[in-house]
């Protein structure tokens, strides 16, 4: 049985320029990431519905649907709202950066980028996602334990209440059937 190699993360690249996609794809695949690419916002949304990525690297300026619209769409849907989106764009305008963060992006990288910076920011988001999943699992375990504790307390309370009723009834029977001291 052959073992499937473990990837560092499932990344979706969205950019309308094939050379940008190729550059990022080569970098990330060589580092052990699983990478898919989309050349438009529409294609990205369809790709995400088919299989959700762990992180999205999203260009800002694209034809038809730009990066802001893609981000807003993803953040408005419960099934995709938690996917981290890192904008990667040649636009270095403060307004566009702020708008990206307001729409729910977790980071913004300007082109031309340094490979090390992209990988560092990507790894940070993947680490946050892993820690979030561990925390959610711990919360589920604690909620389950609280439910068991609640049920145990309810059962114990029921047993104690029943036992007290039984003791009172037994005492009443003993008083009724015991010989009086005058006899």
CSV table of C-alpha atoms in Angstrom, one decimal:
chain,number,residue,atom,x,y,z
A,1,UNK,CA,0.0,0.0,0.0
A,2,UNK,CA,1.5,3.3,-1.1
A,3,UNK,CA,1.4,6.2,1.3
A,4,UNK,CA,0.0,9.5,0.0
A,5,UNK,CA,2.5,12.2,0.6
A,6,UNK,CA,1.3,14.8,3.1
A,7,UNK,CA,1.3,18.4,1.8
A,8,UNK,CA,1.9,21.5,3.8
A,9,UNK,CA,-1.4,23.0,2.8
A,10,UNK,CA,-3.9,23.3,0.0
A,11,UNK,CA,-3.4,26.7,-1.7
A,12,UNK,CA,-5.6,28.4,-4.3
A,13,UNK,CA,-3.8,31.0,-6.5
A,14,UNK,CA,-6.1,33.5,-8.2
A,15,UNK,CA,-4.5,35.9,-10.8
A,16,UNK,CA,-5.4,36.8,-14.4
A,17,UNK,CA,-1.7,36.8,-15.4
A,18,UNK,CA,-0.4,33.3,-16.2
A,19,UNK,CA,3.2,34.3,-15.5
A,20,UNK,CA,2.3,35.3,-11.9
A,21,UNK,CA,0.4,32.0,-11.4
A,22,UNK,CA,3.4,30.0,-12.8
A,23,UNK,CA,5.9,31.8,-10.6
A,24,UNK,CA,3.9,31.3,-7.4
A,25,UNK,CA,2.9,27.8,-8.4
A,26,UNK,CA,6.5,26.7,-8.9
A,27,UNK,CA,7.6,28.3,-5.6
A,28,UNK,CA,4.9,26.7,-3.6
A,29,UNK,CA,4.9,23.2,-5.2
A,30,UNK,CA,8.7,23.0,-4.7
A,31,UNK,CA,8.1,23.7,-1.0
A,32,UNK,CA,5.6,20.9,-0.7
A,33,UNK,CA,2.2,22.7,-1.0
A,34,UNK,CA,-0.7,21.5,-3.0
A,35,UNK,CA,-1.5,24.3,-5.4
A,36,UNK,CA,-4.5,25.0,-7.7
A,37,UNK,CA,-4.8,28.0,-9.9
A,38,UNK,CA,-7.7,30.1,-11.3
A,39,UNK,CA,-7.3,32.9,-13.9
A,40,UNK,CA,-10.5,34.8,-13.0
A,41,UNK,CA,-12.7,35.6,-10.0
A,42,UNK,CA,-15.6,33.5,-11.5
A,43,UNK,CA,-13.3,30.5,-12.0
A,44,UNK,CA,-12.0,30.9,-8.4
A,45,UNK,CA,-15.5,30.9,-6.9
A,46,UNK,CA,-16.4,27.7,-8.9
A,47,UNK,CA,-13.0,26.1,-7.8
A,48,UNK,CA,-13.6,26.9,-4.2
A,49,UNK,CA,-17.1,25.3,-4.3
A,50,UNK,CA,-15.6,22.1,-5.7
A,51,UNK,CA,-12.9,21.9,-3.0
A,52,UNK,CA,-12.1,24.5,-0.4
A,53,UNK,CA,-8.5,25.6,0.0
A,54,UNK,CA,-6.7,26.2,3.3
A,55,UNK,CA,-5.6,29.6,2.1
A,56,UNK,CA,-6.3,31.8,-1.0
A,57,UNK,CA,-3.7,34.1,-2.6
A,58,UNK,CA,-5.9,36.5,-4.5
A,59,UNK,CA,-4.9,39.2,-7.0
A,60,UNK,CA,-6.9,42.5,-6.7
A,61,UNK,CA,-7.3,43.7,-10.2
A,62,UNK,CA,-8.9,41.1,-12.6
A,63,UNK,CA,-11.5,41.4,-15.3
A,64,UNK,CA,-15.2,40.7,-14.6
A,65,UNK,CA,-15.0,40.0,-10.9
A,66,UNK,CA,-12.1,41.7,-9.0
A,67,UNK,CA,-10.4,40.5,-5.9
A,68,UNK,CA,-12.6,42.7,-3.6
A,69,UNK,CA,-15.7,41.2,-5.0
A,70,UNK,CA,-14.4,37.6,-4.7
A,71,UNK,CA,-13.4,38.3,-1.1
A,72,UNK,CA,-16.8,39.8,-0.3
A,73,UNK,CA,-18.6,36.9,-1.8
A,74,UNK,CA,-16.6,34.3,0.1
A,75,UNK,CA,-16.9,36.2,3.4
A,76,UNK,CA,-20.7,36.4,3.0
A,77,UNK,CA,-21.1,32.6,2.8
A,78,UNK,CA,-21.0,30.6,6.0
A,79,UNK,CA,-19.2,27.7,4.3
A,80,UNK,CA,-16.4,29.8,3.0
A,81,UNK,CA,-16.2,32.7,5.4
A,82,UNK,CA,-13.3,31.2,7.4
A,83,UNK,CA,-10.9,30.6,4.5
A,84,UNK,CA,-8.0,33.0,5.0
A,85,UNK,CA,-7.5,35.3,2.0
A,86,UNK,CA,-4.2,37.0,1.4
A,87,UNK,CA,-4.3,39.7,-1.3
A,88,UNK,CA,-1.2,39.8,-3.5
A,89,UNK,CA,-1.3,42.8,-5.8
A,90,UNK,CA,0.8,45.4,-7.6
A,91,UNK,CA,-1.5,48.0,-6.2
A,92,UNK,CA,0.1,49.7,-3.2
A,93,UNK,CA,-2.7,52.2,-2.5
A,94,UNK,CA,-3.7,52.5,1.1
A,95,UNK,CA,-7.4,52.7,0.2
A,96,UNK,CA,-7.3,49.3,-1.6
A,97,UNK,CA,-5.4,47.7,1.3
A,98,UNK,CA,-7.8,49.0,3.9
A,99,UNK,CA,-10.8,48.0,1.8
A,100,UNK,CA,-9.3,44.5,1.5
A,101,UNK,CA,-9.0,44.2,5.3
A,102,UNK,CA,-12.5,45.6,5.8
A,103,UNK,CA,-13.9,42.9,3.5
A,104,UNK,CA,-12.2,40.2,5.6
A,105,UNK,CA,-8.7,39.6,4.1
A,106,UNK,CA,-6.1,38.5,6.6
A,107,UNK,CA,-3.0,39.9,4.8
A,108,UNK,CA,-1.9,42.0,1.8
A,109,UNK,CA,1.3,41.5,-0.1
A,110,UNK,CA,2.5,44.0,-2.7
A,111,UNK,CA,4.1,43.0,-6.0
A,112,UNK,CA,6.9,42.6,-6.8
A,113,UNK,CA,7.1,40.2,-3.8
A,114,UNK,CA,9.9,38.4,-2.1
A,115,UNK,CA,9.4,34.6,-2.1
A,116,UNK,CA,10.4,34.4,1.6
A,117,UNK,CA,7.8,37.0,2.5
A,118,UNK,CA,5.0,35.1,0.7
A,119,UNK,CA,6.0,31.8,2.3
A,120,UNK,CA,6.3,33.4,5.8
A,121,UNK,CA,2.8,35.0,5.6
A,122,UNK,CA,1.3,31.8,4.1
A,123,UNK,CA,2.8,29.7,6.9
A,124,UNK,CA,1.5,32.1,9.5
A,125,UNK,CA,-2.1,31.7,8.2
A,126,UNK,CA,-1.7,27.9,8.0
A,127,UNK,CA,-0.5,27.8,11.6
A,128,UNK,CA,-3.4,29.9,12.7
A,129,UNK,CA,-5.8,27.5,10.8
A,130,UNK,CA,-4.3,24.4,12.4
A,131,UNK,CA,-4.4,26.0,15.9
A,132,UNK,CA,-8.0,27.0,15.3
A,133,UNK,CA,-9.0,23.5,14.4
A,134,UNK,CA,-7.2,22.1,17.5
A,135,UNK,CA,-9.0,24.7,19.6
A,136,UNK,CA,-12.4,23.9,18.1
A,137,UNK,CA,-11.8,20.1,18.8
A,138,UNK,CA,-10.9,21.0,22.4
A,139,UNK,CA,-14.1,23.1,22.7
A,140,UNK,CA,-16.2,20.2,21.4
A,141,UNK,CA,-14.5,17.8,23.9
A,142,UNK,CA,-15.2,20.2,26.8
A,143,UNK,CA,-18.8,20.7,25.7
A,144,UNK,CA,-19.3,16.9,25.5
A,145,UNK,CA,-17.7,16.5,29.0
A,146,UNK,CA,-20.0,19.3,30.4
A,147,UNK,CA,-23.0,17.4,29.0
A,148,UNK,CA,-21.9,14.2,30.6
A,149,UNK,CA,-21.3,16.0,33.9
A,150,UNK,CA,-24.7,17.7,33.7
A,151,UNK,CA,-26.4,14.3,33.0
A,152,UNK,CA,-24.4,12.7,35.9
A,153,UNK,CA,-25.5,15.5,38.3
A,154,UNK,CA,-29.2,15.1,37.2
A,155,UNK,CA,-29.0,11.3,37.8
A,156,UNK,CA,-27.3,11.7,41.2
A,157,UNK,CA,-29.9,14.3,42.2
A,158,UNK,CA,-32.7,12.0,41.2
A,159,UNK,CA,-31.1,9.1,43.1
A,160,UNK,CA,-30.7,11.3,46.3
A,161,UNK,CA,-34.3,12.6,46.1
A,162,UNK,CA,-35.6,9.1,45.6
A,163,UNK,CA,-33.4,7.8,48.5
A,164,UNK,CA,-34.7,10.5,50.8
A,165,UNK,CA,-38.3,9.7,49.9
A,166,UNK,CA,-37.6,6.0,50.7
A,167,UNK,CA,-35.9,6.8,54.0
A,168,UNK,CA,-38.9,9.0,55.1
A,169,UNK,CA,-41.3,6.3,54.1
A,170,UNK,CA,-39.3,3.7,56.0
A,171,UNK,CA,-39.2,5.9,59.1
A,172,UNK,CA,-42.9,6.4,58.9
A,173,UNK,CA,-43.5,2.6,58.7
A,174,UNK,CA,-41.2,2.0,61.6
A,175,UNK,CA,-43.0,4.5,63.8
A,176,UNK,CA,-46.4,3.1,62.9
A,177,UNK,CA,-45.4,-0.6,63.5
A,178,UNK,CA,-43.1,-0.2,66.5
A,179,UNK,CA,-44.5,-1.0,69.9
A,180,UNK,CA,-45.2,2.0,72.0
A,181,UNK,CA,-43.3,2.2,75.3
A,182,UNK,CA,-46.6,1.8,77.3
A,183,UNK,CA,-47.2,-1.7,76.0
